[in-house]
Amino acid sequence: MSDLSGKHIVLGLTGGIACFKSAELCRGLVKAGAAVQVVMTEAAEQFITAVTMQALSNRPVYTSQWDAREDNNMPHINLSRQADAILLAPCSADFIARLAQGRADELLSLLCLARPADRVPLLLAPAMNREMWAHPATQRNLAQVAADGAHVLGVGSGDQACGETGDGRMLEADELVEELTALFQPKVLAGQRVLVTAGPTFEAMDPIRGITNHSSGKMGFAIARAAREAGAEVTLVAGPVALATPRGVRRVDVKSARQMLAATQADVDRADIFIATAAVADWRPATEADQKIKKDGTGDAPTIAFTENPDILATVAKSERAQRRELFCVGFAAESQDLANNAQAKRERKGIPLLVGNIGPLAFGQDDNQLLLVDAQGTRELPRASKLVLARHLVGEIARRQAAWKQ
Ligand code: C5P
């Protein structure tokens, strides 16, 4: 199932050069499974044609409140009642002002005003010149529409079509699809703070080389995304990986296990849930040479001594807050055989309420996985699925277990 399958989205375009991104956005929404109904203001039609948007959405575009195609001649009622959400992208400064005032003299503002606000969320992706964005009138209007219940999405920063540089760019199409997808996820972690470790660590032996492992970080990043979708405030402590930060997640990059421990400890006192997915190196070279270790021509290989790394999860699990059941700790275990027994033993050794096991060689670097949840009550399997789908299930399981465990 795609993320937005079964969802009916009204995509509203207002006047701005960012309309060129709305074509890509429309495709992204359709690809994610949504039915997309495009509505354009007169100004939007100066920037992109209704023909383009019709072809991409596979539906006739609406541009007027007098559209006679509707039997009752009430497109503002019909379109807003069919919708699961209304996304305005781009949303111009003028349109934000119109929303703030409750104006209704053209179709798009009319249908925003007419929407059943308790069940049809309104999302705004602002797009404008940086001075217009920073203007107190715009910020005042945005605060007003947010207070009236709209979800005001952020803006990007960088080069603007006018040649200036700054805040006010519309978010990219994939970011907007991610925001909309998040909106529909159940908010099982609302108000909670979640800390996730992800990826491998890199343990240097000299300024050039070190030891690491094949962890891609995909599972941990998916969990961070799913936790944020579920309403949590998420910090992601990431080892060296080449992955984009999930939207709305605070990321702290580290290299070594000791840095990962320090970054974790800096944040864990604020957390309600700690999820350790990182593949932390068990050992590091005992010393890190100041200069590159070179061949000396004798044919003798250098001897590298190792020392054990701190166990981040076990350290956190022993903390007072974890012991007082204010911090729910979740560990991961990659095993190569006898998953249930090994995982249960590891859970007890680490002193944590939940351990998530997987068969390492079947999980590393893959986009999908299968998980075994092990707690004091027994085991539960989450069958093979994409890491994001599994992460969403896992977040639901964690929320349920944490609530029961705290009592
Ligand atoms: O002991 P093992 O590495 O198999 O345990 C795996 C779990 O412990 C994972 O959740 C991993 O993130 C965590 N871990 C840790 N610090 C270490 C080693 C493992 O947090 N040094």
PDB file of N, CA, C and O in Angstrom, residues 9-23 26 36-57 59-67 69 75 79 86-92 95 98 105-112:
ATOM      1  N   ILE A   9      -6.854  14.492  -2.114  1.00  0.00           N
ATOM      2  CA  ILE A   9      -6.159  15.730  -1.764  1.00  0.00           C
ATOM      3  C   ILE A   9      -6.566  16.840  -2.724  1.00  0.00           C
ATOM      4  O   ILE A   9      -6.476  16.668  -3.950  1.00  0.00           O
ATOM      5  N   VAL A  10      -7.014  17.968  -2.186  1.00  0.00           N
ATOM      6  CA  VAL A  10      -7.178  19.156  -3.013  1.00  0.00           C
ATOM      7  C   VAL A  10      -5.842  19.892  -3.003  1.00  0.00           C
ATOM      8  O   VAL A  10      -5.343  20.268  -1.935  1.00  0.00           O
ATOM      9  N   LEU A  11      -5.249  20.025  -4.189  1.00  0.00           N
ATOM     10  CA  LEU A  11      -3.983  20.751  -4.319  1.00  0.00           C
ATOM     11  C   LEU A  11      -4.292  22.136  -4.883  1.00  0.00           C
ATOM     12  O   LEU A  11      -4.714  22.260  -6.039  1.00  0.00           O
ATOM     13  N   GLY A  12      -4.129  23.157  -4.061  1.00  0.00           N
ATOM     14  CA  GLY A  12      -4.427  24.523  -4.471  1.00  0.00           C
ATOM     15  C   GLY A  12      -3.168  25.259  -4.875  1.00  0.00           C
ATOM     16  O   GLY A  12      -2.186  25.262  -4.132  1.00  0.00           O
ATOM     17  N   LEU A  13      -3.186  25.875  -6.058  1.00  0.00           N
ATOM     18  CA  LEU A  13      -2.038  26.658  -6.530  1.00  0.00           C
ATOM     19  C   LEU A  13      -2.409  28.133  -6.530  1.00  0.00           C
ATOM     20  O   LEU A  13      -3.460  28.509  -7.075  1.00  0.00           O
ATOM     21  N   THR A  14      -1.556  28.956  -5.925  1.00  0.00           N
ATOM     22  CA  THR A  14      -1.762  30.405  -5.987  1.00  0.00           C
ATOM     23  C   THR A  14      -0.597  31.018  -6.757  1.00  0.00           C
ATOM     24  O   THR A  14       0.340  30.304  -7.142  1.00  0.00           O
ATOM     25  N   GLY A  15      -0.629  32.319  -6.974  1.00  0.00           N
ATOM     26  CA  GLY A  15       0.319  32.941  -7.900  1.00  0.00           C
ATOM     27  C   GLY A  15       1.733  33.035  -7.358  1.00  0.00           C
ATOM     28  O   GLY A  15       1.974  33.708  -6.360  1.00  0.00           O
ATOM     29  N   GLY A  16       2.663  32.367  -8.002  1.00  0.00           N
ATOM     30  CA  GLY A  16       4.066  32.456  -7.613  1.00  0.00           C
ATOM     31  C   GLY A  16       4.899  31.587  -8.532  1.00  0.00           C
ATOM     32  O   GLY A  16       4.395  30.586  -9.065  1.00  0.00           O
ATOM     33  N   ILE A  17       6.166  31.965  -8.698  1.00  0.00           N
ATOM     34  CA  ILE A  17       7.017  31.211  -9.615  1.00  0.00           C
ATOM     35  C   ILE A  17       7.199  29.762  -9.141  1.00  0.00           C
ATOM     36  O   ILE A  17       7.462  28.862  -9.939  1.00  0.00           O
ATOM     37  N   ALA A  18       6.999  29.539  -7.821  1.00  0.00           N
ATOM     38  CA  ALA A  18       7.131  28.160  -7.311  1.00  0.00           C
ATOM     39  C   ALA A  18       6.080  27.218  -7.907  1.00  0.00           C
ATOM     40  O   ALA A  18       6.149  26.005  -7.693  1.00  0.00           O
ATOM     41  N   CYS A  19       5.114  27.770  -8.674  1.00  0.00           N
ATOM     42  CA  CYS A  19       4.146  26.887  -9.357  1.00  0.00           C
ATOM     43  C   CYS A  19       4.846  25.839 -10.215  1.00  0.00           C
ATOM     44  O   CYS A  19       4.300  24.763 -10.455  1.00  0.00           O
ATOM     45  N   PHE A  20       6.070  26.151 -10.658  1.00  0.00           N
ATOM     46  CA  PHE A  20       6.750  25.145 -11.493  1.00  0.00           C
ATOM     47  C   PHE A  20       7.037  23.874 -10.691  1.00  0.00           C
ATOM     48  O   PHE A  20       7.132  22.783 -11.242  1.00  0.00           O
ATOM     49  N   LYS A  21       7.162  24.021  -9.363  1.00  0.00           N
ATOM     50  CA  LYS A  21       7.407  22.835  -8.527  1.00  0.00           C
ATOM     51  C   LYS A  21       6.111  22.062  -8.261  1.00  0.00           C
ATOM     52  O   LYS A  21       6.148  20.908  -7.821  1.00  0.00           O
ATOM     53  N   SER A  22       4.976  22.720  -8.492  1.00  0.00           N
ATOM     54  CA  SER A  22       3.699  22.062  -8.175  1.00  0.00           C
ATOM     55  C   SER A  22       3.402  20.930  -9.146  1.00  0.00           C
ATOM     56  O   SER A  22       2.649  20.001  -8.808  1.00  0.00           O
ATOM     57  N   ALA A  23       3.986  21.003 -10.344  1.00  0.00           N
ATOM     58  CA  ALA A  23       3.812  19.914 -11.305  1.00  0.00           C
ATOM     59  C   ALA A  23       4.447  18.640 -10.744  1.00  0.00           C
ATOM     60  O   ALA A  23       3.838  17.566 -10.724  1.00  0.00           O
ATOM     61  N   CYS A  26       2.464  17.375  -7.774  1.00  0.00           N
ATOM     62  CA  CYS A  26       1.257  16.664  -8.189  1.00  0.00           C
ATOM     63  C   CYS A  26       1.607  15.220  -8.557  1.00  0.00           C
ATOM     64  O   CYS A  26       0.945  14.272  -8.128  1.00  0.00           O
ATOM     65  N   VAL A  36      -5.791  13.384  -6.695  1.00  0.00           N
ATOM     66  CA  VAL A  36      -5.449  14.801  -6.560  1.00  0.00           C
ATOM     67  C   VAL A  36      -6.405  15.655  -7.389  1.00  0.00           C
ATOM     68  O   VAL A  36      -6.537  15.459  -8.603  1.00  0.00           O
ATOM     69  N   GLN A  37      -7.079  16.566  -6.716  1.00  0.00           N
ATOM     70  CA  GLN A  37      -7.944  17.529  -7.394  1.00  0.00           C
ATOM     71  C   GLN A  37      -7.255  18.891  -7.346  1.00  0.00           C
ATOM     72  O   GLN A  37      -7.083  19.468  -6.280  1.00  0.00           O
ATOM     73  N   VAL A  38      -6.858  19.377  -8.529  1.00  0.00           N
ATOM     74  CA  VAL A  38      -6.149  20.664  -8.570  1.00  0.00           C
ATOM     75  C   VAL A  38      -7.150  21.815  -8.689  1.00  0.00           C
ATOM     76  O   VAL A  38      -8.110  21.756  -9.469  1.00  0.00           O
ATOM     77  N   VAL A  39      -6.917  22.849  -7.886  1.00  0.00           N
ATOM     78  CA  VAL A  39      -7.673  24.102  -7.966  1.00  0.00           C
ATOM     79  C   VAL A  39      -6.648  25.217  -8.109  1.00  0.00           C
ATOM     80  O   VAL A  39      -5.663  25.255  -7.362  1.00  0.00           O
ATOM     81  N   MET A  40      -6.864  26.117  -9.093  1.00  0.00           N
ATOM     82  CA  MET A  40      -5.875  27.176  -9.332  1.00  0.00           C
ATOM     83  C   MET A  40      -6.522  28.547  -9.248  1.00  0.00           C
ATOM     84  O   MET A  40      -7.660  28.723  -9.699  1.00  0.00           O
ATOM     85  N   THR A  41      -5.791  29.511  -8.710  1.00  0.00           N
ATOM     86  CA  THR A  41      -6.275  30.897  -8.758  1.00  0.00           C
ATOM     87  C   THR A  41      -5.930  31.470 -10.135  1.00  0.00           C
ATOM     88  O   THR A  41      -5.113  30.896 -10.882  1.00  0.00           O
ATOM     89  N   GLU A  42      -6.516  32.613 -10.429  1.00  0.00           N
ATOM     90  CA  GLU A  42      -6.226  33.279 -11.702  1.00  0.00           C
ATOM     91  C   GLU A  42      -4.734  33.589 -11.807  1.00  0.00           C
ATOM     92  O   GLU A  42      -4.120  33.437 -12.860  1.00  0.00           O
ATOM     93  N   ALA A  43      -4.148  34.018 -10.685  1.00  0.00           N
ATOM     94  CA  ALA A  43      -2.711  34.359 -10.700  1.00  0.00           C
ATOM     95  C   ALA A  43      -1.874  33.119 -10.958  1.00  0.00           C
ATOM     96  O   ALA A  43      -0.873  33.178 -11.684  1.00  0.00           O
ATOM     97  N   ALA A  44      -2.271  31.970 -10.404  1.00  0.00           N
ATOM     98  CA  ALA A  44      -1.504  30.739 -10.632  1.00  0.00           C
ATOM     99  C   ALA A  44      -1.466  30.398 -12.118  1.00  0.00           C
ATOM    100  O   ALA A  44      -0.461  29.913 -12.636  1.00  0.00           O
ATOM    101  N   GLU A  45      -2.576  30.687 -12.809  1.00  0.00           N
ATOM    102  CA  GLU A  45      -2.638  30.367 -14.241  1.00  0.00           C
ATOM    103  C   GLU A  45      -1.665  31.192 -15.080  1.00  0.00           C
ATOM    104  O   GLU A  45      -1.406  30.870 -16.235  1.00  0.00           O
ATOM    105  N   GLN A  46      -1.130  32.267 -14.489  1.00  0.00           N
ATOM    106  CA  GLN A  46      -0.101  33.038 -15.190  1.00  0.00           C
ATOM    107  C   GLN A  46       1.240  32.300 -15.176  1.00  0.00           C
ATOM    108  O   GLN A  46       2.132  32.604 -15.942  1.00  0.00           O
ATOM    109  N   PHE A  47       1.377  31.363 -14.247  1.00  0.00           N
ATOM    110  CA  PHE A  47       2.675  30.708 -14.051  1.00  0.00           C
ATOM    111  C   PHE A  47       2.731  29.295 -14.618  1.00  0.00           C
ATOM    112  O   PHE A  47       3.789  28.806 -14.975  1.00  0.00           O
ATOM    113  N   ILE A  48       1.601  28.595 -14.631  1.00  0.00           N
ATOM    114  CA  ILE A  48       1.570  27.213 -15.129  1.00  0.00           C
ATOM    115  C   ILE A  48       0.154  26.995 -15.672  1.00  0.00           C
ATOM    116  O   ILE A  48      -0.804  27.585 -15.156  1.00  0.00           O
ATOM    117  N   THR A  49       0.030  26.154 -16.681  1.00  0.00           N
ATOM    118  CA  THR A  49      -1.308  26.020 -17.268  1.00  0.00           C
ATOM    119  C   THR A  49      -2.124  24.924 -16.585  1.00  0.00           C
ATOM    120  O   THR A  49      -1.581  23.945 -16.049  1.00  0.00           O
ATOM    121  N   ALA A  50      -3.433  25.108 -16.662  1.00  0.00           N
ATOM    122  CA  ALA A  50      -4.353  24.090 -16.164  1.00  0.00           C
ATOM    123  C   ALA A  50      -4.190  22.802 -16.966  1.00  0.00           C
ATOM    124  O   ALA A  50      -4.414  21.702 -16.452  1.00  0.00           O
ATOM    125  N   VAL A  51      -3.776  22.924 -18.243  1.00  0.00           N
ATOM    126  CA  VAL A  51      -3.576  21.739 -19.088  1.00  0.00           C
ATOM    127  C   VAL A  51      -2.508  20.833 -18.464  1.00  0.00           C
ATOM    128  O   VAL A  51      -2.681  19.611 -18.333  1.00  0.00           O
ATOM    129  N   THR A  52      -1.398  21.443 -18.062  1.00  0.00           N
ATOM    130  CA  THR A  52      -0.320  20.665 -17.436  1.00  0.00           C
ATOM    131  C   THR A  52      -0.830  19.968 -16.188  1.00  0.00           C
ATOM    132  O   THR A  52      -0.599  18.766 -15.981  1.00  0.00           O
ATOM    133  N   MET A  53      -1.529  20.717 -15.345  1.00  0.00           N
ATOM    134  CA  MET A  53      -1.967  20.147 -14.064  1.00  0.00           C
ATOM    135  C   MET A  53      -3.053  19.082 -14.269  1.00  0.00           C
ATOM    136  O   MET A  53      -3.123  18.110 -13.522  1.00  0.00           O
ATOM    137  N   GLN A  54      -3.885  19.266 -15.295  1.00  0.00           N
ATOM    138  CA  GLN A  54      -4.902  18.246 -15.587  1.00  0.00           C
ATOM    139  C   GLN A  54      -4.239  16.951 -16.040  1.00  0.00           C
ATOM    140  O   GLN A  54      -4.600  15.852 -15.606  1.00  0.00           O
ATOM    141  N   ALA A  55      -3.236  17.106 -16.929  1.00  0.00           N
ATOM    142  CA  ALA A  55      -2.566  15.909 -17.440  1.00  0.00           C
ATOM    143  C   ALA A  55      -1.887  15.143 -16.304  1.00  0.00           C
ATOM    144  O   ALA A  55      -1.904  13.907 -16.265  1.00  0.00           O
ATOM    145  N   LEU A  56      -1.299  15.864 -15.366  1.00  0.00           N
ATOM    146  CA  LEU A  56      -0.567  15.200 -14.280  1.00  0.00           C
ATOM    147  C   LEU A  56      -1.488  14.614 -13.210  1.00  0.00           C
ATOM    148  O   LEU A  56      -1.176  13.610 -12.598  1.00  0.00           O
ATOM    149  N   SER A  57      -2.617  15.277 -12.997  1.00  0.00           N
ATOM    150  CA  SER A  57      -3.536  14.793 -11.949  1.00  0.00           C
ATOM    151  C   SER A  57      -4.590  13.849 -12.520  1.00  0.00           C
ATOM    152  O   SER A  57      -5.291  13.164 -11.772  1.00  0.00           O
ATOM    153  N   ARG A  59      -7.326  14.705 -13.847  1.00  0.00           N
ATOM    154  CA  ARG A  59      -8.655  15.238 -13.512  1.00  0.00           C
ATOM    155  C   ARG A  59      -8.744  16.664 -14.020  1.00  0.00           C
ATOM    156  O   ARG A  59      -7.755  17.411 -13.927  1.00  0.00           O
ATOM    157  N   PRO A  60      -9.925  17.073 -14.464  1.00  0.00           N
ATOM    158  CA  PRO A  60     -10.083  18.473 -14.868  1.00  0.00           C
ATOM    159  C   PRO A  60      -9.779  19.399 -13.690  1.00  0.00           C
ATOM    160  O   PRO A  60     -10.101  19.097 -12.543  1.00  0.00           O
ATOM    161  N   VAL A  61      -9.136  20.510 -13.993  1.00  0.00           N
ATOM    162  CA  VAL A  61      -8.755  21.479 -12.968  1.00  0.00           C
ATOM    163  C   VAL A  61      -9.912  22.456 -12.753  1.00  0.00           C
ATOM    164  O   VAL A  61     -10.632  22.790 -13.699  1.00  0.00           O
ATOM    165  N   TYR A  62     -10.083  22.913 -11.530  1.00  0.00           N
ATOM    166  CA  TYR A  62     -11.097  23.935 -11.235  1.00  0.00           C
ATOM    167  C   TYR A  62     -10.407  25.282 -11.046  1.00  0.00           C
ATOM    168  O   TYR A  62      -9.380  25.366 -10.359  1.00  0.00           O
ATOM    169  N   THR A  63     -10.985  26.314 -11.649  1.00  0.00           N
ATOM    170  CA  THR A  63     -10.389  27.654 -11.537  1.00  0.00           C
ATOM    171  C   THR A  63     -11.416  28.720 -11.155  1.00  0.00           C
ATOM    172  O   THR A  63     -11.040  29.854 -10.895  1.00  0.00           O
ATOM    173  N   SER A  64     -12.691  28.347 -11.162  1.00  0.00           N
ATOM    174  CA  SER A  64     -13.713  29.376 -10.933  1.00  0.00           C
ATOM    175  C   SER A  64     -14.826  28.877 -10.024  1.00  0.00           C
ATOM    176  O   SER A  64     -15.221  27.704 -10.096  1.00  0.00           O
ATOM    177  N   GLN A  65     -15.339  29.795  -9.201  1.00  0.00           N
ATOM    178  CA  GLN A  65     -16.472  29.419  -8.338  1.00  0.00           C
ATOM    179  C   GLN A  65     -17.772  29.337  -9.134  1.00  0.00           C
ATOM    180  O   GLN A  65     -18.792  28.895  -8.612  1.00  0.00           O
ATOM    181  N   TRP A  66     -17.715  29.755 -10.385  1.00  0.00           N
ATOM    182  CA  TRP A  66     -18.922  29.716 -11.225  1.00  0.00           C
ATOM    183  C   TRP A  66     -18.889  28.522 -12.171  1.00  0.00           C
ATOM    184  O   TRP A  66     -19.593  28.497 -13.170  1.00  0.00           O
ATOM    185  N   ASP A  67     -18.078  27.526 -11.856  1.00  0.00           N
ATOM    186  CA  ASP A  67     -17.895  26.376 -12.739  1.00  0.00           C
ATOM    187  C   ASP A  67     -19.210  25.602 -12.885  1.00  0.00           C
ATOM    188  O   ASP A  67     -19.700  24.987 -11.924  1.00  0.00           O
ATOM    189  N   ARG A  69     -19.840  22.891 -14.316  1.00  0.00           N
ATOM    190  CA  ARG A  69     -19.774  21.431 -14.392  1.00  0.00           C
ATOM    191  C   ARG A  69     -20.418  20.775 -13.178  1.00  0.00           C
ATOM    192  O   ARG A  69     -20.776  19.612 -13.213  1.00  0.00           O
ATOM    193  N   PRO A  75     -19.032  24.335  -6.472  1.00  0.00           N
ATOM    194  CA  PRO A  75     -17.753  23.610  -6.393  1.00  0.00           C
ATOM    195  C   PRO A  75     -17.056  23.801  -5.044  1.00  0.00           C
ATOM    196  O   PRO A  75     -16.361  22.897  -4.581  1.00  0.00           O
ATOM    197  N   LEU A  79     -16.032  20.256  -3.560  1.00  0.00           N
ATOM    198  CA  LEU A  79     -14.600  19.934  -3.522  1.00  0.00           C
ATOM    199  C   LEU A  79     -14.088  19.842  -2.092  1.00  0.00           C
ATOM    200  O   LEU A  79     -13.269  18.980  -1.766  1.00  0.00           O
ATOM    201  N   ILE A  86      -6.464  19.681   2.330  1.00  0.00           N
ATOM    202  CA  ILE A  86      -6.239  20.699   1.300  1.00  0.00           C
ATOM    203  C   ILE A  86      -4.806  21.183   1.476  1.00  0.00           C
ATOM    204  O   ILE A  86      -4.410  21.576   2.580  1.00  0.00           O
ATOM    205  N   LEU A  87      -4.032  21.108   0.401  1.00  0.00           N
ATOM    206  CA  LEU A  87      -2.631  21.556   0.443  1.00  0.00           C
ATOM    207  C   LEU A  87      -2.473  22.732  -0.515  1.00  0.00           C
ATOM    208  O   LEU A  87      -2.735  22.590  -1.723  1.00  0.00           O
ATOM    209  N   LEU A  88      -2.086  23.889   0.006  1.00  0.00           N
ATOM    210  CA  LEU A  88      -1.862  25.073  -0.823  1.00  0.00           C
ATOM    211  C   LEU A  88      -0.371  25.182  -1.103  1.00  0.00           C
ATOM    212  O   LEU A  88       0.429  25.428  -0.190  1.00  0.00           O
ATOM    213  N   ALA A  89       0.021  24.946  -2.344  1.00  0.00           N
ATOM    214  CA  ALA A  89       1.438  24.920  -2.686  1.00  0.00           C
ATOM    215  C   ALA A  89       1.620  25.320  -4.158  1.00  0.00           C
ATOM    216  O   ALA A  89       1.273  24.526  -5.015  1.00  0.00           O
ATOM    217  N   PRO A  90       2.109  26.505  -4.434  1.00  0.00           N
ATOM    218  CA  PRO A  90       2.592  27.490  -3.478  1.00  0.00           C
ATOM    219  C   PRO A  90       1.456  28.309  -2.873  1.00  0.00           C
ATOM    220  O   PRO A  90       0.423  28.497  -3.516  1.00  0.00           O
ATOM    221  N   CYS A  91       1.702  28.790  -1.651  1.00  0.00           N
ATOM    222  CA  CYS A  91       0.760  29.697  -1.018  1.00  0.00           C
ATOM    223  C   CYS A  91       1.423  31.079  -0.958  1.00  0.00           C
ATOM    224  O   CYS A  91       2.440  31.251  -0.275  1.00  0.00           O
ATOM    225  N   SER A  92       0.888  32.028  -1.704  1.00  0.00           N
ATOM    226  CA  SER A  92       1.519  33.352  -1.827  1.00  0.00           C
ATOM    227  C   SER A  92       1.230  34.213  -0.597  1.00  0.00           C
ATOM    228  O   SER A  92       0.325  33.919   0.191  1.00  0.00           O
ATOM    229  N   PHE A  95      -2.258  35.388  -0.723  1.00  0.00           N
ATOM    230  CA  PHE A  95      -3.273  34.381  -0.379  1.00  0.00           C
ATOM    231  C   PHE A  95      -3.329  34.150   1.136  1.00  0.00           C
ATOM    232  O   PHE A  95      -4.394  33.917   1.701  1.00  0.00           O
ATOM    233  N   ARG A  98      -5.377  36.780   2.480  1.00  0.00           N
ATOM    234  CA  ARG A  98      -6.795  36.515   2.193  1.00  0.00           C
ATOM    235  C   ARG A  98      -7.369  35.511   3.201  1.00  0.00           C
ATOM    236  O   ARG A  98      -8.473  35.679   3.712  1.00  0.00           O
ATOM    237  N   ASP A 105     -13.840  35.547  -2.294  1.00  0.00           N
ATOM    238  CA  ASP A 105     -14.350  36.066  -3.567  1.00  0.00           C
ATOM    239  C   ASP A 105     -13.762  35.363  -4.781  1.00  0.00           C
ATOM    240  O   ASP A 105     -13.838  35.841  -5.899  1.00  0.00           O
ATOM    241  N   GLU A 106     -13.118  34.235  -4.588  1.00  0.00           N
ATOM    242  CA  GLU A 106     -12.718  33.369  -5.718  1.00  0.00           C
ATOM    243  C   GLU A 106     -12.678  31.947  -5.168  1.00  0.00           C
ATOM    244  O   GLU A 106     -12.681  31.734  -3.950  1.00  0.00           O
ATOM    245  N   LEU A 107     -12.606  30.948  -6.074  1.00  0.00           N
ATOM    246  CA  LEU A 107     -12.888  29.572  -5.661  1.00  0.00           C
ATOM    247  C   LEU A 107     -11.980  29.036  -4.550  1.00  0.00           C
ATOM    248  O   LEU A 107     -12.451  28.436  -3.584  1.00  0.00           O
ATOM    249  N   LEU A 108     -10.659  29.257  -4.673  1.00  0.00           N
ATOM    250  CA  LEU A 108      -9.760  28.590  -3.723  1.00  0.00           C
ATOM    251  C   LEU A 108      -9.941  29.113  -2.292  1.00  0.00           C
ATOM    252  O   LEU A 108     -10.040  28.333  -1.337  1.00  0.00           O
ATOM    253  N   SER A 109      -9.986  30.443  -2.135  1.00  0.00           N
ATOM    254  CA  SER A 109     -10.189  30.970  -0.771  1.00  0.00           C
ATOM    255  C   SER A 109     -11.591  30.598  -0.273  1.00  0.00           C
ATOM    256  O   SER A 109     -11.790  30.295   0.911  1.00  0.00           O
ATOM    257  N   LEU A 110     -12.536  30.575  -1.185  1.00  0.00           N
ATOM    258  CA  LEU A 110     -13.914  30.205  -0.831  1.00  0.00           C
ATOM    259  C   LEU A 110     -13.980  28.772  -0.298  1.00  0.00           C
ATOM    260  O   LEU A 110     -14.594  28.497   0.733  1.00  0.00           O
ATOM    261  N   LEU A 111     -13.282  27.858  -0.978  1.00  0.00           N
ATOM    262  CA  LEU A 111     -13.378  26.470  -0.512  1.00  0.00           C
ATOM    263  C   LEU A 111     -12.578  26.244   0.763  1.00  0.00           C
ATOM    264  O   LEU A 111     -12.930  25.383   1.569  1.00  0.00           O
ATOM    265  N   CYS A 112     -11.505  27.053   0.962  1.00  0.00           N
ATOM    266  CA  CYS A 112     -10.769  26.954   2.240  1.00  0.00           C
ATOM    267  C   CYS A 112     -11.673  27.389   3.388  1.00  0.00           C
ATOM    268  O   CYS A 112     -11.696  26.770   4.455  1.00  0.00           O
TER     269      CYS A 112
END
